[in-house]
PDB file of C-alpha atoms and ligand atoms in Angstrom:
ATOM      1  CA  MET A   1       0.243  -0.144  -0.018  1.00 45.00           C
ATOM      2  CA  ILE A   2       1.014   3.595  -0.625  1.00 49.00           C
ATOM      3  CA  TYR A   3       0.699   6.014   1.951  1.00 50.00           C
ATOM      4  CA  HIS A   4       0.454   9.914   0.614  1.00 51.00           C
ATOM      5  CA  CYS A   5      -0.423  12.869   2.538  1.00 58.00           C
ATOM      6  CA  MET A   6      -1.635  14.664  -0.577  1.00 81.00           C
ATOM      7  CA  MET A   7      -5.080  16.314   0.073  1.00 94.00           C
ATOM      8  CA  GLU A   8      -8.295  15.511  -1.721  1.00 97.00           C
ATOM      9  CA  PHE A   9     -10.871  17.353  -2.831  1.00 98.00           C
ATOM     10  CA  ILE A  10     -14.038  17.085  -4.630  1.00 98.00           C
ATOM     11  CA  ASP A  11     -15.627  20.077  -6.795  1.00 98.00           C
ATOM     12  CA  THR A  12     -19.126  19.399  -6.368  1.00 98.00           C
ATOM     13  CA  HIS A  13     -19.829  21.889  -9.264  1.00 98.00           C
ATOM     14  CA  THR A  14     -17.984  22.109 -12.291  1.00 98.00           C
ATOM     15  CA  HIS A  15     -18.924  22.727 -16.363  1.00 98.00           C
ATOM     16  CA  LEU A  16     -15.724  21.482 -17.835  1.00 98.00           C
ATOM     17  CA  TYR A  17     -17.819  20.523 -20.807  1.00 98.00           C
ATOM     18  CA  ASP A  18     -18.470  23.908 -21.433  1.00 98.00           C
ATOM     19  CA  GLU A  19     -17.584  25.356 -25.066  1.00 97.00           C
ATOM     20  CA  GLN A  20     -14.898  27.411 -23.173  1.00 98.00           C
ATOM     21  CA  PHE A  21     -12.981  24.026 -22.670  1.00 98.00           C
ATOM     22  CA  ARG A  22     -13.199  23.246 -26.424  1.00 96.00           C
ATOM     23  CA  ASP A  23      -9.430  22.624 -26.956  1.00 97.00           C
ATOM     24  CA  ASP A  24      -8.058  21.515 -23.399  1.00 97.00           C
ATOM     25  CA  ALA A  25     -10.900  19.692 -21.763  1.00 98.00           C
ATOM     26  CA  GLU A  26      -8.976  16.522 -20.800  1.00 98.00           C
ATOM     27  CA  ALA A  27      -5.652  18.835 -19.797  1.00 98.00           C
ATOM     28  CA  ALA A  28      -8.176  20.572 -17.525  1.00 98.00           C
ATOM     29  CA  VAL A  29      -9.544  17.536 -16.033  1.00 98.00           C
ATOM     30  CA  GLU A  30      -6.004  15.940 -15.555  1.00 97.00           C
ATOM     31  CA  ARG A  31      -4.921  19.056 -13.939  1.00 97.00           C
ATOM     32  CA  ALA A  32      -7.316  18.921 -11.527  1.00 98.00           C
ATOM     33  CA  VAL A  33      -6.589  15.416 -10.480  1.00 97.00           C
ATOM     34  CA  ASP A  34      -3.038  16.189 -10.257  1.00 95.00           C
ATOM     35  CA  ALA A  35      -4.161  19.078  -7.973  1.00 96.00           C
ATOM     36  CA  GLY A  36      -6.091  16.506  -5.635  1.00 97.00           C
ATOM     37  CA  VAL A  37      -9.235  17.142  -6.808  1.00 98.00           C
ATOM     38  CA  THR A  38     -10.109  13.985  -7.941  1.00 97.00           C
ATOM     39  CA  ARG A  39     -13.664  13.828  -8.081  1.00 98.00           C
ATOM     40  CA  MET A  40     -15.700  16.309  -9.719  1.00 98.00           C
ATOM     41  CA  ILE A  41     -19.719  16.473 -10.070  1.00 98.00           C
ATOM     42  CA  PHE A  42     -20.949  17.667 -13.480  1.00 98.00           C
ATOM     43  CA  PRO A  43     -24.161  19.607 -13.390  1.00 98.00           C
ATOM     44  CA  ASP A  44     -26.384  19.427 -16.683  1.00 98.00           C
ATOM     45  CA  ILE A  45     -27.426  22.575 -17.793  1.00 98.00           C
ATOM     46  CA  ASP A  46     -29.951  21.347 -21.091  1.00 97.00           C
ATOM     47  CA  SER A  47     -30.229  19.249 -24.309  1.00 96.00           C
ATOM     48  CA  SER A  48     -27.709  21.309 -26.157  1.00 96.00           C
ATOM     49  CA  THR A  49     -24.764  20.675 -23.564  1.00 96.00           C
ATOM     50  CA  ARG A  50     -25.836  17.011 -22.542  1.00 96.00           C
ATOM     51  CA  ASP A  51     -24.024  14.936 -25.074  1.00 96.00           C
ATOM     52  CA  ALA A  52     -20.769  16.903 -24.471  1.00 97.00           C
ATOM     53  CA  MET A  53     -20.850  16.384 -20.754  1.00 97.00           C
ATOM     54  CA  ASN A  54     -21.462  12.641 -21.007  1.00 96.00           C
ATOM     55  CA  SER A  55     -18.860  12.055 -23.527  1.00 96.00           C
ATOM     56  CA  LEU A  56     -16.323  13.648 -21.094  1.00 98.00           C
ATOM     57  CA  ALA A  57     -17.837  12.045 -17.927  1.00 97.00           C
ATOM     58  CA  ALA A  58     -17.509   8.411 -19.791  1.00 96.00           C
ATOM     59  CA  LYS A  59     -13.499   9.243 -20.218  1.00 97.00           C
ATOM     60  CA  TYR A  60     -13.042   9.456 -16.590  1.00 98.00           C
ATOM     61  CA  PRO A  61     -15.644   7.355 -14.668  1.00 95.00           C
ATOM     62  CA  GLY A  62     -13.881   7.221 -11.788  1.00 95.00           C
ATOM     63  CA  ASN A  63     -13.485  11.051 -11.232  1.00 98.00           C
ATOM     64  CA  ILE A  64     -16.519  12.860 -13.253  1.00 98.00           C
ATOM     65  CA  PHE A  65     -19.970  11.828 -12.038  1.00 98.00           C
ATOM     66  CA  PRO A  66     -22.854  13.613 -14.468  1.00 97.00           C
ATOM     67  CA  CYS A  67     -26.018  15.053 -13.434  1.00 98.00           C
ATOM     68  CA  LEU A  68     -29.303  15.068 -15.754  1.00 98.00           C
ATOM     69  CA  GLY A  69     -31.382  18.726 -15.008  1.00 98.00           C
ATOM     70  CA  LEU A  70     -33.307  21.421 -16.715  1.00 98.00           C
ATOM     71  CA  HIS A  71     -31.017  24.672 -15.741  1.00 98.00           C
ATOM     72  CA  PRO A  72     -33.672  27.861 -14.896  1.00 97.00           C
ATOM     73  CA  THR A  73     -32.012  29.953 -17.814  1.00 96.00           C
ATOM     74  CA  SER A  74     -32.775  27.490 -20.274  1.00 97.00           C
ATOM     75  CA  VAL A  75     -36.519  27.160 -19.520  1.00 97.00           C
ATOM     76  CA  ASP A  76     -38.144  28.665 -22.206  1.00 96.00           C
ATOM     77  CA  SER A  77     -41.365  27.966 -24.625  1.00 96.00           C
ATOM     78  CA  ARG A  78     -40.539  24.327 -25.073  1.00 96.00           C
ATOM     79  CA  TRP A  79     -39.535  23.517 -21.298  1.00 97.00           C
ATOM     80  CA  LYS A  80     -42.343  20.515 -21.087  1.00 97.00           C
ATOM     81  CA  GLU A  81     -40.709  18.980 -24.173  1.00 97.00           C
ATOM     82  CA  ALA A  82     -37.346  19.763 -22.228  1.00 98.00           C
ATOM     83  CA  LEU A  83     -38.328  18.011 -18.852  1.00 98.00           C
ATOM     84  CA  GLU A  84     -39.838  15.008 -20.902  1.00 97.00           C
ATOM     85  CA  GLU A  85     -36.381  14.655 -22.569  1.00 96.00           C
ATOM     86  CA  ILE A  86     -35.543  14.547 -19.016  1.00 96.00           C
ATOM     87  CA  SER A  87     -37.572  11.919 -17.704  1.00 94.00           C
ATOM     88  CA  GLU A  88     -36.520   9.722 -20.869  1.00 93.00           C
ATOM     89  CA  ALA A  89     -32.897  10.072 -20.004  1.00 93.00           C
ATOM     90  CA  ALA A  90     -33.446   9.594 -16.417  1.00 90.00           C
ATOM     91  CA  ASP A  91     -35.087   5.847 -17.046  1.00 85.00           C
ATOM     92  CA  LYS A  92     -31.785   5.081 -19.297  1.00 85.00           C
ATOM     93  CA  ALA A  93     -28.841   6.658 -17.414  1.00 78.00           C
ATOM     94  CA  GLY A  94     -27.779   4.646 -14.400  1.00 81.00           C
ATOM     95  CA  ASN A  95     -24.737   7.087 -14.359  1.00 88.00           C
ATOM     96  CA  ILE A  96     -26.571   9.855 -12.394  1.00 95.00           C
ATOM     97  CA  ARG A  97     -25.669  11.098  -9.278  1.00 96.00           C
ATOM     98  CA  ALA A  98     -27.886  14.463  -8.869  1.00 98.00           C
ATOM     99  CA  ILE A  99     -31.019  15.965 -10.481  1.00 98.00           C
ATOM    100  CA  GLY A 100     -29.972  19.429 -11.388  1.00 97.00           C
ATOM    101  CA  GLU A 101     -29.080  21.563 -11.880  1.00 97.00           C
ATOM    102  CA  THR A 102     -32.252  23.208 -11.471  1.00 98.00           C
ATOM    103  CA  GLY A 103     -33.441  26.229  -9.676  1.00 98.00           C
ATOM    104  CA  MET A 104     -34.822  29.778 -10.156  1.00 97.00           C
ATOM    105  CA  ASP A 105     -33.048  32.424 -11.556  1.00 96.00           C
ATOM    106  CA  CYS A 106     -35.003  36.263 -11.656  1.00 94.00           C
ATOM    107  CA  TYR A 107     -32.077  38.092 -12.122  1.00 92.00           C
ATOM    108  CA  TRP A 108     -30.949  36.626 -16.012  1.00 83.00           C
ATOM    109  CA  SER A 109     -35.020  37.260 -16.895  1.00 85.00           C
ATOM    110  CA  LYS A 110     -38.085  37.127 -15.594  1.00 88.00           C
ATOM    111  CA  GLU A 111     -39.775  36.240 -18.485  1.00 91.00           C
ATOM    112  CA  PHE A 112     -40.326  32.739 -18.065  1.00 95.00           C
ATOM    113  CA  VAL A 113     -40.551  32.682 -13.895  1.00 96.00           C
ATOM    114  CA  ARG A 114     -43.688  30.894 -13.569  1.00 96.00           C
ATOM    115  CA  GLU A 115     -42.843  28.130 -15.886  1.00 97.00           C
ATOM    116  CA  GLN A 116     -39.332  28.144 -13.707  1.00 98.00           C
ATOM    117  CA  GLU A 117     -40.943  27.312 -10.783  1.00 98.00           C
ATOM    118  CA  GLU A 118     -43.104  24.532 -12.066  1.00 98.00           C
ATOM    119  CA  ALA A 119     -40.085  23.051 -13.940  1.00 98.00           C
ATOM    120  CA  PHE A 120     -38.033  23.273 -10.508  1.00 98.00           C
ATOM    121  CA  GLU A 121     -40.737  21.676  -8.781  1.00 98.00           C
ATOM    122  CA  TRP A 122     -41.239  19.198 -11.222  1.00 98.00           C
ATOM    123  CA  GLN A 123     -37.237  18.066 -10.968  1.00 98.00           C
ATOM    124  CA  VAL A 124     -37.750  18.183  -7.396  1.00 98.00           C
ATOM    125  CA  ARG A 125     -40.263  15.776  -7.120  1.00 98.00           C
ATOM    126  CA  LEU A 126     -38.037  13.748  -9.839  1.00 97.00           C
ATOM    127  CA  ALA A 127     -34.735  13.912  -7.397  1.00 97.00           C
ATOM    128  CA  CYS A 128     -37.488  12.080  -4.593  1.00 97.00           C
ATOM    129  CA  ARG A 129     -39.075   9.539  -6.721  1.00 96.00           C
ATOM    130  CA  LEU A 130     -35.097   8.677  -7.816  1.00 95.00           C
ATOM    131  CA  GLY A 131     -33.560   9.051  -4.105  1.00 96.00           C
ATOM    132  CA  LEU A 132     -31.558  11.591  -5.561  1.00 97.00           C
ATOM    133  CA  PRO A 133     -29.971  14.570  -4.422  1.00 98.00           C
ATOM    134  CA  VAL A 134     -30.956  18.085  -6.172  1.00 98.00           C
ATOM    135  CA  ILE A 135     -28.327  21.059  -7.207  1.00 98.00           C
ATOM    136  CA  ILE A 136     -30.270  24.284  -6.595  1.00 98.00           C
ATOM    137  CA  HIS A 137     -28.968  27.306  -8.859  1.00 97.00           C
ATOM    138  CA  SER A 138     -30.701  30.453  -6.994  1.00 96.00           C
ATOM    139  CA  ARG A 139     -30.489  33.516  -7.921  1.00 94.00           C
ATOM    140  CA  GLU A 140     -32.841  36.699  -6.669  1.00 93.00           C
ATOM    141  CA  ALA A 141     -35.776  33.688  -5.888  1.00 96.00           C
ATOM    142  CA  THR A 142     -34.887  32.411  -2.517  1.00 95.00           C
ATOM    143  CA  GLU A 143     -38.359  32.928  -1.299  1.00 96.00           C
ATOM    144  CA  LEU A 144     -39.492  30.844  -4.494  1.00 97.00           C
ATOM    145  CA  ILE A 145     -37.382  28.310  -3.980  1.00 98.00           C
ATOM    146  CA  ILE A 146     -38.213  28.200  -0.351  1.00 97.00           C
ATOM    147  CA  GLY A 147     -41.710  27.889  -1.423  1.00 97.00           C
ATOM    148  CA  VAL A 148     -41.304  24.720  -3.323  1.00 98.00           C
ATOM    149  CA  LEU A 149     -39.124  23.053  -1.408  1.00 98.00           C
ATOM    150  CA  GLU A 150     -42.101  23.326   1.717  1.00 97.00           C
ATOM    151  CA  ARG A 151     -44.619  22.413  -0.663  1.00 97.00           C
ATOM    152  CA  CYS A 152     -42.433  19.030  -1.612  1.00 97.00           C
ATOM    153  CA  ARG A 153     -41.529  19.051   2.341  1.00 96.00           C
ATOM    154  CA  GLN A 154     -43.538  15.432   3.093  1.00 97.00           C
ATOM    155  CA  LEU A 155     -41.230  14.061   0.313  1.00 98.00           C
ATOM    156  CA  ALA A 156     -37.714  14.954   1.930  1.00 98.00           C
ATOM    157  CA  PRO A 157     -36.132  16.289  -0.439  1.00 98.00           C
ATOM    158  CA  ARG A 158     -32.131  16.932  -0.019  1.00 98.00           C
ATOM    159  CA  GLY A 159     -29.596  18.464  -2.040  1.00 98.00           C
ATOM    160  CA  VAL A 160     -27.210  21.302  -2.068  1.00 98.00           C
ATOM    161  CA  PHE A 161     -27.948  25.457  -2.394  1.00 98.00           C
ATOM    162  CA  HIS A 162     -25.189  26.080  -5.054  1.00 98.00           C
ATOM    163  CA  ALA A 163     -22.851  29.461  -5.182  1.00 97.00           C
ATOM    164  CA  PHE A 164     -24.124  30.030  -2.154  1.00 97.00           C
ATOM    165  CA  THR A 165     -23.500  33.893  -1.155  1.00 95.00           C
ATOM    166  CA  GLY A 166     -26.864  34.389   0.957  1.00 96.00           C
ATOM    167  CA  SER A 167     -26.743  35.424   5.040  1.00 97.00           C
ATOM    168  CA  ARG A 168     -26.477  33.849   8.119  1.00 97.00           C
ATOM    169  CA  GLU A 169     -30.412  34.044   7.915  1.00 97.00           C
ATOM    170  CA  THR A 170     -30.782  32.546   4.868  1.00 97.00           C
ATOM    171  CA  PHE A 171     -28.625  29.493   5.656  1.00 98.00           C
ATOM    172  CA  GLU A 172     -30.472  29.028   9.020  1.00 97.00           C
ATOM    173  CA  ARG A 173     -33.800  29.050   6.889  1.00 97.00           C
ATOM    174  CA  ILE A 174     -32.102  26.389   4.583  1.00 96.00           C
ATOM    175  CA  SER A 175     -31.231  24.069   7.320  1.00 96.00           C
ATOM    176  CA  ARG A 176     -34.579  24.341   8.851  1.00 96.00           C
ATOM    177  CA  LEU A 177     -35.730  22.623   5.942  1.00 96.00           C
ATOM    178  CA  GLY A 178     -33.922  19.647   6.149  1.00 96.00           C
ATOM    179  CA  ASP A 179     -30.979  17.776   4.453  1.00 98.00           C
ATOM    180  CA  TRP A 180     -29.106  20.850   2.735  1.00 98.00           C
ATOM    181  CA  TYR A 181     -25.454  21.807   2.206  1.00 98.00           C
ATOM    182  CA  VAL A 182     -24.066  25.048   0.761  1.00 98.00           C
ATOM    183  CA  GLY A 183     -22.180  24.962  -2.184  1.00 98.00           C
ATOM    184  CA  ILE A 184     -19.088  27.854  -1.491  1.00 98.00           C
ATOM    185  CA  GLY A 185     -16.904  28.737  -4.540  1.00 98.00           C
ATOM    186  CA  GLY A 186     -14.542  31.709  -5.657  1.00 98.00           C
ATOM    187  CA  VAL A 187     -16.603  34.230  -4.903  1.00 97.00           C
ATOM    188  CA  VAL A 188     -15.805  33.555  -0.603  1.00 98.00           C
ATOM    189  CA  THR A 189     -11.892  34.912  -2.115  1.00 97.00           C
ATOM    190  CA  PHE A 190     -13.254  38.103  -3.411  1.00 97.00           C
ATOM    191  CA  LYS A 191     -12.353  41.595  -1.602  1.00 93.00           C
ATOM    192  CA  LYS A 192     -15.677  42.687   0.587  1.00 91.00           C
ATOM    193  CA  ALA A 193     -17.142  39.819  -0.515  1.00 95.00           C
ATOM    194  CA  SER A 194     -20.119  39.443   2.762  1.00 97.00           C
ATOM    195  CA  ILE A 195     -20.218  35.334   2.265  1.00 98.00           C
ATOM    196  CA  ALA A 196     -16.520  35.487   3.838  1.00 97.00           C
ATOM    197  CA  GLU A 197     -17.665  36.536   6.954  1.00 97.00           C
ATOM    198  CA  THR A 198     -21.056  34.224   7.130  1.00 98.00           C
ATOM    199  CA  ILE A 199     -18.729  31.289   6.262  1.00 98.00           C
ATOM    200  CA  LYS A 200     -17.637  31.537   9.794  1.00 98.00           C
ATOM    201  CA  HIS A 201     -21.309  30.958  11.299  1.00 97.00           C
ATOM    202  CA  ILE A 202     -21.809  27.905   8.861  1.00 98.00           C
ATOM    203  CA  PRO A 203     -20.658  24.551  10.003  1.00 98.00           C
ATOM    204  CA  LEU A 204     -18.049  22.905   7.841  1.00 98.00           C
ATOM    205  CA  GLU A 205     -20.324  19.758   7.918  1.00 98.00           C
ATOM    206  CA  ARG A 206     -22.916  21.642   5.861  1.00 98.00           C
ATOM    207  CA  ILE A 207     -20.136  22.991   3.445  1.00 98.00           C
ATOM    208  CA  LEU A 208     -19.476  21.580   0.197  1.00 98.00           C
ATOM    209  CA  LEU A 209     -16.704  23.195  -2.058  1.00 98.00           C
ATOM    210  CA  GLU A 210     -17.144  23.766  -5.960  1.00 98.00           C
ATOM    211  CA  THR A 211     -15.416  26.010  -8.388  1.00 98.00           C
ATOM    212  CA  ASP A 212     -18.400  26.569 -10.778  1.00 98.00           C
ATOM    213  CA  SER A 213     -15.945  26.336 -13.801  1.00 98.00           C
ATOM    214  CA  PRO A 214     -15.728  28.161 -16.230  1.00 98.00           C
ATOM    215  CA  TYR A 215     -17.352  31.418 -14.411  1.00 96.00           C
ATOM    216  CA  LEU A 216     -16.594  32.950 -10.860  1.00 96.00           C
ATOM    217  CA  THR A 217     -12.675  32.419 -11.031  1.00 97.00           C
ATOM    218  CA  PRO A 218     -11.187  32.644  -7.499  1.00 97.00           C
ATOM    219  CA  VAL A 219      -8.322  34.991  -6.600  1.00 96.00           C
ATOM    220  CA  PRO A 220      -5.625  35.026  -7.738  1.00 96.00           C
ATOM    221  CA  HIS A 221      -6.506  33.917 -10.847  1.00 96.00           C
ATOM    222  CA  ARG A 222      -9.931  36.248 -10.577  1.00 95.00           C
ATOM    223  CA  GLY A 223     -10.683  37.397 -14.566  1.00 93.00           C
ATOM    224  CA  GLU A 224      -9.261  34.174 -16.240  1.00 96.00           C
ATOM    225  CA  ARG A 225     -11.176  31.355 -17.008  1.00 98.00           C
ATOM    226  CA  ASN A 226     -12.143  29.144 -14.272  1.00 98.00           C
ATOM    227  CA  GLU A 227     -11.157  25.572 -13.655  1.00 98.00           C
ATOM    228  CA  SER A 228     -11.342  22.746 -11.163  1.00 98.00           C
ATOM    229  CA  SER A 229      -7.506  22.524 -10.592  1.00 98.00           C
ATOM    230  CA  TYR A 230      -8.426  26.244  -8.420  1.00 98.00           C
ATOM    231  CA  LEU A 231     -10.294  24.696  -6.055  1.00 98.00           C
ATOM    232  CA  PRO A 232      -7.729  24.497  -3.185  1.00 97.00           C
ATOM    233  CA  TYR A 233      -7.326  28.391  -3.325  1.00 97.00           C
ATOM    234  CA  ILE A 234     -11.251  28.189  -1.880  1.00 98.00           C
ATOM    235  CA  ALA A 235     -10.748  25.465   0.239  1.00 98.00           C
ATOM    236  CA  GLY A 236      -7.514  27.636   1.429  1.00 97.00           C
ATOM    237  CA  LYS A 237      -9.784  30.762   1.813  1.00 98.00           C
ATOM    238  CA  ILE A 238     -12.634  29.189   4.017  1.00 98.00           C
ATOM    239  CA  ALA A 239      -9.828  27.496   5.944  1.00 98.00           C
ATOM    240  CA  GLU A 240      -7.912  31.125   6.773  1.00 97.00           C
ATOM    241  CA  GLN A 241     -11.531  32.661   7.850  1.00 98.00           C
ATOM    242  CA  LYS A 242     -12.600  29.731  10.027  1.00 98.00           C
ATOM    243  CA  GLY A 243      -8.953  29.735  11.811  1.00 98.00           C
ATOM    244  CA  ILE A 244      -8.453  26.044  10.929  1.00 97.00           C
ATOM    245  CA  SER A 245      -6.183  23.648   8.906  1.00 96.00           C
ATOM    246  CA  ILE A 246      -6.860  23.455   5.077  1.00 96.00           C
ATOM    247  CA  GLU A 247      -6.334  19.814   5.409  1.00 96.00           C
ATOM    248  CA  GLU A 248      -9.285  19.675   7.995  1.00 97.00           C
ATOM    249  CA  VAL A 249     -11.403  21.588   5.172  1.00 98.00           C
ATOM    250  CA  ALA A 250     -10.331  19.255   2.477  1.00 97.00           C
ATOM    251  CA  LEU A 251     -11.117  16.000   4.590  1.00 97.00           C
ATOM    252  CA  GLN A 252     -14.589  17.390   5.989  1.00 98.00           C
ATOM    253  CA  THR A 253     -16.180  18.356   2.580  1.00 98.00           C
ATOM    254  CA  THR A 254     -14.925  15.290   0.908  1.00 98.00           C
ATOM    255  CA  GLU A 255     -16.719  13.697   3.509  1.00 98.00           C
ATOM    256  CA  ASN A 256     -19.824  15.696   3.033  1.00 98.00           C
ATOM    257  CA  ALA A 257     -19.669  15.216  -0.723  1.00 98.00           C
ATOM    258  CA  VAL A 258     -19.406  11.677  -1.101  1.00 98.00           C
ATOM    259  CA  ARG A 259     -22.236  11.148   1.653  1.00 98.00           C
ATOM    260  CA  LEU A 260     -24.589  13.501  -0.342  1.00 98.00           C
ATOM    261  CA  PHE A 261     -23.345  12.081  -3.947  1.00 98.00           C
ATOM    262  CA  GLN A 262     -22.626   8.878  -2.741  1.00 97.00           C
ATOM    263  CA  ILE A 263     -19.935   8.439  -5.207  1.00 96.00           C
TER     264      ILE A 263
HETATM  265 NI1   NI B   1     -23.763  25.760 -13.032  1.00 66.72          NI
END
């Protein structure tokens, strides 16, 4: 047996199959693994990116775990068809680890807000039926999201509020909904970001690490394309804010992700 003390991280939200990685997606996966980011969750967007996601995931079965979902900003007039496709794909795919990303985004556009809400609730119910966690994208939609989760309460949905930048009070409301985690990403490294203070009051047992690559790049790479190999910068900042070691952050957040996604 080979012992090594390299830290292990899980990027619970990364889109390395995005157009921006057209020329070097495989190299980006390898850079992540070399940096200790040995496992990555690929949230789905919609049918236009699903094949790229699944084919990259298939090349690294022990490292990449794909999901299935309709992103709130992809909800448009053909949303019912899109959900039908998800329903069919869910029956066939044996390897998906979560439903998502789903949720609501009232910042991007309010045009399909009612459809977003219905599509979100449909996906929460699907996840419960399949026994899978939900990856939630919530932007300027906290009340609507919590309303849906309360309506589904008896089904005991669980999962993660991805890219969480809310207040301590919002975190406490989320905690009362059941078995929920918050995904912390590059924003925590930004100057003056309130989440850097809030994180001190969020137990490590409820935190997942994520990059949201290619977006939300952490300092010191802010302004560049984000990639999963930068995840340790986020862990380092959380450790600094909480006054604990990065090893402790790596260990606990990895355990959290393994538990939630069963990977
Ligand atoms: Ni995302």
